[in-house]
mmCIF file with all atom_site columns, C-alpha atoms in Angstrom:
data_model
loop_
_atom_site.group_PDB
_atom_site.id
_atom_site.type_symbol
_atom_site.label_atom_id
_atom_site.label_alt_id
_atom_site.label_comp_id
_atom_site.label_asym_id
_atom_site.label_entity_id
_atom_site.label_seq_id
_atom_site.pdbx_PDB_ins_code
_atom_site.Cartn_x
_atom_site.Cartn_y
_atom_site.Cartn_z
_atom_site.occupancy
_atom_site.B_iso_or_equiv
_atom_site.pdbx_formal_charge
_atom_site.auth_seq_id
_atom_site.auth_comp_id
_atom_site.auth_asym_id
_atom_site.auth_atom_id
_atom_site.pdbx_PDB_model_num
ATOM 1   C CA . MET A 1 1   ? -39.339 -22.701 4.879   1.00 54.00 ? 317 MET A CA 1
ATOM 2   C CA . PRO A 1 2   ? -40.242 -20.976 8.101   1.00 63.00 ? 318 PRO A CA 1
ATOM 3   C CA . THR A 1 3   ? -38.289 -18.065 8.904   1.00 58.00 ? 319 THR A CA 1
ATOM 4   C CA . LEU A 1 4   ? -36.322 -19.417 12.089  1.00 49.00 ? 320 LEU A CA 1
ATOM 5   C CA . SER A 1 5   ? -34.555 -21.337 9.388   1.00 53.00 ? 321 SER A CA 1
ATOM 6   C CA . ARG A 1 6   ? -33.705 -18.243 7.454   1.00 52.00 ? 322 ARG A CA 1
ATOM 7   C CA . PHE A 1 7   ? -32.315 -16.552 9.511   1.00 45.00 ? 323 PHE A CA 1
ATOM 8   C CA . LEU A 1 8   ? -29.842 -19.284 10.503  1.00 41.00 ? 324 LEU A CA 1
ATOM 9   C CA . LEU A 1 9   ? -29.392 -20.069 6.457   1.00 42.00 ? 325 LEU A CA 1
ATOM 10  C CA . PHE A 1 10  ? -28.782 -15.839 6.685   1.00 45.00 ? 326 PHE A CA 1
ATOM 11  C CA . VAL A 1 11  ? -26.490 -16.133 9.371   1.00 41.00 ? 327 VAL A CA 1
ATOM 12  C CA . PHE A 1 12  ? -24.199 -18.901 8.127   1.00 45.00 ? 328 PHE A CA 1
ATOM 13  C CA . ILE A 1 13  ? -23.889 -17.088 4.216   1.00 44.00 ? 329 ILE A CA 1
ATOM 14  C CA . ALA A 1 14  ? -23.188 -13.762 6.153   1.00 43.00 ? 330 ALA A CA 1
ATOM 15  C CA . SER A 1 15  ? -20.343 -15.412 8.726   1.00 43.00 ? 331 SER A CA 1
ATOM 16  C CA . SER A 1 16  ? -18.934 -16.700 5.545   1.00 44.00 ? 332 SER A CA 1
ATOM 17  C CA . PHE A 1 17  ? -18.473 -13.483 4.366   1.00 46.00 ? 333 PHE A CA 1
ATOM 18  C CA . LYS A 1 18  ? -17.781 -11.516 6.932   1.00 46.00 ? 334 LYS A CA 1
ATOM 19  C CA . ILE A 1 19  ? -20.035 -8.843  6.382   1.00 46.00 ? 335 ILE A CA 1
ATOM 20  C CA . GLY A 1 20  ? -19.162 -5.598  8.511   1.00 50.00 ? 336 GLY A CA 1
ATOM 21  C CA . SER A 1 21  ? -15.476 -6.717  9.045   1.00 75.00 ? 337 SER A CA 1
ATOM 22  C CA . SER A 1 22  ? -12.562 -5.216  7.901   1.00 89.00 ? 338 SER A CA 1
ATOM 23  C CA . ILE A 1 23  ? -8.997  -5.088  7.300   1.00 93.00 ? 339 ILE A CA 1
ATOM 24  C CA . GLU A 1 24  ? -6.144  -3.402  8.736   1.00 95.00 ? 340 GLU A CA 1
ATOM 25  C CA . VAL A 1 25  ? -3.183  -2.900  5.851   1.00 96.00 ? 341 VAL A CA 1
ATOM 26  C CA . HIS A 1 26  ? -0.437  -1.827  7.621   1.00 98.00 ? 342 HIS A CA 1
ATOM 27  C CA . VAL A 1 27  ? 2.639   0.072   5.185   1.00 98.00 ? 343 VAL A CA 1
ATOM 28  C CA . MET A 1 28  ? 5.875   0.320   7.593   1.00 98.00 ? 344 MET A CA 1
ATOM 29  C CA . ASN A 1 29  ? 9.031   1.765   6.683   1.00 98.00 ? 345 ASN A CA 1
ATOM 30  C CA . ALA A 1 30  ? 12.533  -0.398  7.232   1.00 98.00 ? 346 ALA A CA 1
ATOM 31  C CA . LEU A 1 31  ? 14.812  1.810   4.937   1.00 98.00 ? 347 LEU A CA 1
ATOM 32  C CA . PRO A 1 32  ? 17.639  2.665   6.562   1.00 97.00 ? 348 PRO A CA 1
ATOM 33  C CA . ARG A 1 33  ? 17.770  5.136   10.065  1.00 95.00 ? 349 ARG A CA 1
ATOM 34  C CA . GLY A 1 34  ? 18.852  8.752   8.941   1.00 95.00 ? 350 GLY A CA 1
ATOM 35  C CA . SER A 1 35  ? 17.615  8.315   5.268   1.00 96.00 ? 351 SER A CA 1
ATOM 36  C CA . ALA A 1 36  ? 15.070  10.902  3.589   1.00 97.00 ? 352 ALA A CA 1
ATOM 37  C CA . PRO A 1 37  ? 11.673  10.213  4.051   1.00 98.00 ? 353 PRO A CA 1
ATOM 38  C CA . MET A 1 38  ? 9.397   7.716   2.144   1.00 98.00 ? 354 MET A CA 1
ATOM 39  C CA . GLU A 1 39  ? 6.236   9.623   0.154   1.00 98.00 ? 355 GLU A CA 1
ATOM 40  C CA . ILE A 1 40  ? 3.299   6.893   -0.033  1.00 97.00 ? 356 ILE A CA 1
ATOM 41  C CA . ARG A 1 41  ? 0.037   7.130   -1.417  1.00 97.00 ? 357 ARG A CA 1
ATOM 42  C CA . CYS A 1 42  ? -2.657  4.531   -1.474  1.00 96.00 ? 358 CYS A CA 1
ATOM 43  C CA . ASN A 1 43  ? -5.989  4.620   -3.304  1.00 95.00 ? 359 ASN A CA 1
ATOM 44  C CA . SER A 1 44  ? -8.349  1.842   -5.227  1.00 93.00 ? 360 SER A CA 1
ATOM 45  C CA . ARG A 1 45  ? -11.917 3.422   -7.487  1.00 90.00 ? 361 ARG A CA 1
ATOM 46  C CA . SER A 1 46  ? -13.607 4.630   -5.013  1.00 89.00 ? 362 SER A CA 1
ATOM 47  C CA . THR A 1 47  ? -11.084 5.598   -1.959  1.00 89.00 ? 363 THR A CA 1
ATOM 48  C CA . ASN A 1 48  ? -8.328  8.254   -2.725  1.00 90.00 ? 364 ASN A CA 1
ATOM 49  C CA . LEU A 1 49  ? -6.057  8.573   0.952   1.00 93.00 ? 365 LEU A CA 1
ATOM 50  C CA . ASP A 1 50  ? -4.442  10.891  1.532   1.00 91.00 ? 366 ASP A CA 1
ATOM 51  C CA . ALA A 1 51  ? -0.212  11.010  0.755   1.00 95.00 ? 367 ALA A CA 1
ATOM 52  C CA . LYS A 1 52  ? 1.759   10.532  4.122   1.00 96.00 ? 368 LYS A CA 1
ATOM 53  C CA . GLN A 1 53  ? 5.321   11.001  4.116   1.00 97.00 ? 369 GLN A CA 1
ATOM 54  C CA . LEU A 1 54  ? 7.246   7.883   6.336   1.00 98.00 ? 370 LEU A CA 1
ATOM 55  C CA . LYS A 1 55  ? 10.033  8.136   8.467   1.00 97.00 ? 371 LYS A CA 1
ATOM 56  C CA . SER A 1 56  ? 12.458  5.121   8.877   1.00 97.00 ? 372 SER A CA 1
ATOM 57  C CA . GLY A 1 57  ? 10.643  3.507   11.507  1.00 97.00 ? 373 GLY A CA 1
ATOM 58  C CA . ASP A 1 58  ? 6.569   5.046   11.104  1.00 98.00 ? 374 ASP A CA 1
ATOM 59  C CA . ASP A 1 59  ? 4.294   2.814   10.284  1.00 97.00 ? 375 ASP A CA 1
ATOM 60  C CA . TYR A 1 60  ? 1.107   4.033   7.853   1.00 96.00 ? 376 TYR A CA 1
ATOM 61  C CA . ARG A 1 61  ? -1.945  2.639   8.113   1.00 96.00 ? 377 ARG A CA 1
ATOM 62  C CA . TRP A 1 62  ? -5.634  2.128   6.792   1.00 94.00 ? 378 TRP A CA 1
ATOM 63  C CA . MET A 1 63  ? -8.910  -0.176  6.909   1.00 93.00 ? 379 MET A CA 1
ATOM 64  C CA . VAL A 1 64  ? -10.140 -2.094  4.265   1.00 92.00 ? 380 VAL A CA 1
ATOM 65  C CA . GLN A 1 65  ? -14.373 -2.785  4.496   1.00 83.00 ? 381 GLN A CA 1
ATOM 66  C CA . LYS A 1 66  ? -14.619 -6.446  3.252   1.00 68.00 ? 382 LYS A CA 1
ATOM 67  C CA . GLU A 1 67  ? -15.186 -4.914  -0.558  1.00 67.00 ? 383 GLU A CA 1
ATOM 68  C CA . ARG A 1 68  ? -13.744 -5.690  -4.143  1.00 80.00 ? 384 ARG A CA 1
ATOM 69  C CA . ALA A 1 69  ? -11.595 -2.724  -4.667  1.00 89.00 ? 385 ALA A CA 1
ATOM 70  C CA . THR A 1 70  ? -7.640  -3.590  -4.973  1.00 94.00 ? 386 THR A CA 1
ATOM 71  C CA . TYR A 1 71  ? -6.134  -0.371  -3.243  1.00 96.00 ? 387 TYR A CA 1
ATOM 72  C CA . LEU A 1 72  ? -2.858  0.526   -5.506  1.00 97.00 ? 388 LEU A CA 1
ATOM 73  C CA . CYS A 1 73  ? 0.241   2.369   -3.498  1.00 97.00 ? 389 CYS A CA 1
ATOM 74  C CA . ALA A 1 74  ? 2.890   4.302   -5.147  1.00 97.00 ? 390 ALA A CA 1
ATOM 75  C CA . ALA A 1 75  ? 6.124   5.255   -3.525  1.00 97.00 ? 391 ALA A CA 1
ATOM 76  C CA . LEU A 1 76  ? 8.934   7.424   -3.947  1.00 97.00 ? 392 LEU A CA 1
ATOM 77  C CA . TRP A 1 77  ? 12.183  7.613   -2.218  1.00 97.00 ? 393 TRP A CA 1
ATOM 78  C CA . VAL A 1 78  ? 14.985  9.658   -2.574  1.00 95.00 ? 394 VAL A CA 1
ATOM 79  C CA . ASN A 1 79  ? 15.635  8.545   -6.749  1.00 95.00 ? 395 ASN A CA 1
ATOM 80  C CA . LYS A 1 80  ? 13.265  5.914   -6.402  1.00 97.00 ? 396 LYS A CA 1
ATOM 81  C CA . ILE A 1 81  ? 9.690   5.322   -7.672  1.00 97.00 ? 397 ILE A CA 1
ATOM 82  C CA . ALA A 1 82  ? 7.540   2.119   -7.073  1.00 97.00 ? 398 ALA A CA 1
ATOM 83  C CA . SER A 1 83  ? 3.966   1.147   -7.300  1.00 96.00 ? 399 SER A CA 1
ATOM 84  C CA . TRP A 1 84  ? 2.237   -2.240  -5.907  1.00 96.00 ? 400 TRP A CA 1
ATOM 85  C CA . HIS A 1 85  ? -1.227  -3.571  -5.135  1.00 97.00 ? 401 HIS A CA 1
ATOM 86  C CA . GLY A 1 86  ? -1.535  -2.830  -1.633  1.00 97.00 ? 402 GLY A CA 1
ATOM 87  C CA . PHE A 1 87  ? -4.456  -4.694  -1.249  1.00 96.00 ? 403 PHE A CA 1
ATOM 88  C CA . GLN A 1 88  ? -5.794  -7.583  -3.517  1.00 95.00 ? 404 GLN A CA 1
ATOM 89  C CA . PRO A 1 89  ? -9.257  -8.814  -2.638  1.00 94.00 ? 405 PRO A CA 1
ATOM 90  C CA . ARG A 1 90  ? -7.929  -12.202 -3.956  1.00 93.00 ? 406 ARG A CA 1
ATOM 91  C CA . ARG A 1 91  ? -4.661  -12.097 -1.968  1.00 95.00 ? 407 ARG A CA 1
ATOM 92  C CA . ASP A 1 92  ? -6.018  -10.461 1.259   1.00 94.00 ? 408 ASP A CA 1
ATOM 93  C CA . ALA A 1 93  ? -9.769  -10.921 2.508   1.00 88.00 ? 409 ALA A CA 1
ATOM 94  C CA . ASN A 1 94  ? -8.997  -13.959 4.152   1.00 90.00 ? 410 ASN A CA 1
ATOM 95  C CA . GLN A 1 95  ? -7.155  -12.478 6.473   1.00 93.00 ? 411 GLN A CA 1
ATOM 96  C CA . LYS A 1 96  ? -7.496  -9.459  8.950   1.00 93.00 ? 412 LYS A CA 1
ATOM 97  C CA . ARG A 1 97  ? -3.890  -7.682  8.395   1.00 96.00 ? 413 ARG A CA 1
ATOM 98  C CA . VAL A 1 98  ? -2.258  -6.777  5.544   1.00 97.00 ? 414 VAL A CA 1
ATOM 99  C CA . PHE A 1 99  ? 1.733   -6.091  6.142   1.00 98.00 ? 415 PHE A CA 1
ATOM 100 C CA . TRP A 1 100 ? 3.933   -4.515  4.161   1.00 98.00 ? 416 TRP A CA 1
ATOM 101 C CA . LEU A 1 101 ? 7.639   -4.072  5.049   1.00 98.00 ? 417 LEU A CA 1
ATOM 102 C CA . VAL A 1 102 ? 9.676   -1.337  2.984   1.00 98.00 ? 418 VAL A CA 1
ATOM 103 C CA . LYS A 1 103 ? 13.446  -1.564  2.542   1.00 98.00 ? 419 LYS A CA 1
ATOM 104 C CA . GLU A 1 104 ? 16.336  -0.691  -0.274  1.00 97.00 ? 420 GLU A CA 1
ATOM 105 C CA . ASN A 1 105 ? 15.879  -3.814  -1.453  1.00 97.00 ? 421 ASN A CA 1
ATOM 106 C CA . GLY A 1 106 ? 12.020  -3.894  -2.011  1.00 97.00 ? 422 GLY A CA 1
ATOM 107 C CA . PHE A 1 107 ? 8.753   -4.490  -0.957  1.00 98.00 ? 423 PHE A CA 1
ATOM 108 C CA . PHE A 1 108 ? 7.222   -7.597  0.944   1.00 98.00 ? 424 PHE A CA 1
ATOM 109 C CA . LEU A 1 109 ? 4.364   -8.745  2.108   1.00 98.00 ? 425 LEU A CA 1
ATOM 110 C CA . GLY A 1 110 ? 3.061   -10.645 5.696   1.00 98.00 ? 426 GLY A CA 1
ATOM 111 C CA . PHE A 1 111 ? 0.042   -11.423 7.330   1.00 97.00 ? 427 PHE A CA 1
ATOM 112 C CA . ASP A 1 112 ? 1.713   -12.190 10.770  1.00 96.00 ? 428 ASP A CA 1
ATOM 113 C CA . ASN A 1 113 ? 4.604   -9.346  10.511  1.00 94.00 ? 429 ASN A CA 1
ATOM 114 C CA . SER A 1 114 ? 6.965   -11.694 10.881  1.00 95.00 ? 430 SER A CA 1
ATOM 115 C CA . SER A 1 115 ? 6.969   -13.878 7.815   1.00 96.00 ? 431 SER A CA 1
ATOM 116 C CA . TRP A 1 116 ? 7.728   -11.873 4.567   1.00 97.00 ? 432 TRP A CA 1
ATOM 117 C CA . VAL A 1 117 ? 7.355   -12.688 0.492   1.00 97.00 ? 433 VAL A CA 1
ATOM 118 C CA . LYS A 1 118 ? 9.087   -9.970  -1.693  1.00 97.00 ? 434 LYS A CA 1
ATOM 119 C CA . LYS A 1 119 ? 6.599   -8.755  -4.085  1.00 96.00 ? 435 LYS A CA 1
ATOM 120 C CA . SER A 1 120 ? 7.576   -5.775  -5.712  1.00 95.00 ? 436 SER A CA 1
ATOM 121 C CA . THR A 1 121 ? 10.965  -3.746  -5.889  1.00 97.00 ? 437 THR A CA 1
ATOM 122 C CA . TRP A 1 122 ? 12.121  0.054   -5.757  1.00 97.00 ? 438 TRP A CA 1
ATOM 123 C CA . GLU A 1 123 ? 12.737  1.565   -10.070 1.00 97.00 ? 439 GLU A CA 1
ATOM 124 C CA . ARG A 1 124 ? 15.758  4.269   -10.181 1.00 95.00 ? 440 ARG A CA 1
ATOM 125 C CA . ILE A 1 125 ? 13.942  7.048   -11.246 1.00 92.00 ? 441 ILE A CA 1
ATOM 126 C CA . PRO A 1 126 ? 16.887  8.762   -14.682 1.00 88.00 ? 442 PRO A CA 1
ATOM 127 C CA . GLU A 1 127 ? 18.568  11.355  -14.463 1.00 82.00 ? 443 GLU A CA 1
ATOM 128 C CA . LEU A 1 128 ? 17.737  13.969  -17.063 1.00 71.00 ? 444 LEU A CA 1
ATOM 129 C CA . PRO A 1 129 ? 20.840  14.605  -19.564 1.00 73.00 ? 445 PRO A CA 1
ATOM 130 C CA . ILE A 1 130 ? 22.469  18.042  -18.281 1.00 68.00 ? 446 ILE A CA 1
ATOM 131 C CA . LYS A 1 131 ? 21.029  20.049  -21.225 1.00 65.00 ? 447 LYS A CA 1
ATOM 132 C CA . TYR A 1 132 ? 17.321  19.967  -19.968 1.00 61.00 ? 448 TYR A CA 1
ATOM 133 C CA . LYS A 1 133 ? 19.188  20.778  -16.289 1.00 60.00 ? 449 LYS A CA 1
ATOM 134 C CA . ARG A 1 134 ? 18.147  24.167  -15.419 1.00 59.00 ? 450 ARG A CA 1
ATOM 135 C CA . LYS A 1 135 ? 21.616  25.737  -15.011 1.00 57.00 ? 451 LYS A CA 1
ATOM 136 C CA . ASP A 1 136 ? 20.092  29.537  -14.076 1.00 56.00 ? 452 ASP A CA 1
ATOM 137 C CA . ARG A 1 137 ? 16.887  28.979  -11.356 1.00 54.00 ? 453 ARG A CA 1
ATOM 138 C CA . LYS A 1 138 ? 16.478  33.203  -11.827 1.00 54.00 ? 454 LYS A CA 1
ATOM 139 C CA . LYS A 1 139 ? 15.749  32.155  -16.480 1.00 49.00 ? 455 LYS A CA 1
ATOM 140 C CA . ASP A 1 140 ? 12.121  30.599  -17.270 1.00 48.00 ? 456 ASP A CA 1
ATOM 141 C CA . TRP A 1 141 ? 12.772  27.298  -19.245 1.00 41.00 ? 457 TRP A CA 1
#
């Protein structure tokens, strides 16, 4: 196979897999204005992103290189907790951007920042029974 043909084949294959390109992932806090901030953390097996506190209206974003790693995200808001796949290669690999809109009623996925599909919901953190609550802060448990 001539050198030019090999080079063109490589360019075709590389462009098919978009080698070197990356995907921008956004998590946008659309919780009620003035409510407590949401704490969020997203990680893959090889990448540990810093935990963030997002106030209403904040947009947390990071870049994902074309890879096979799934990013698991977890969020805590007041007395609610949730987890979801912030980036999933099979679902998101052919996108330029992945948008997550976080609302009181759940987590919504979009690729154009205007059309949304609900993918996850908040779970209420159960309150401890009274007998386990600390009554006097001066005493140790």
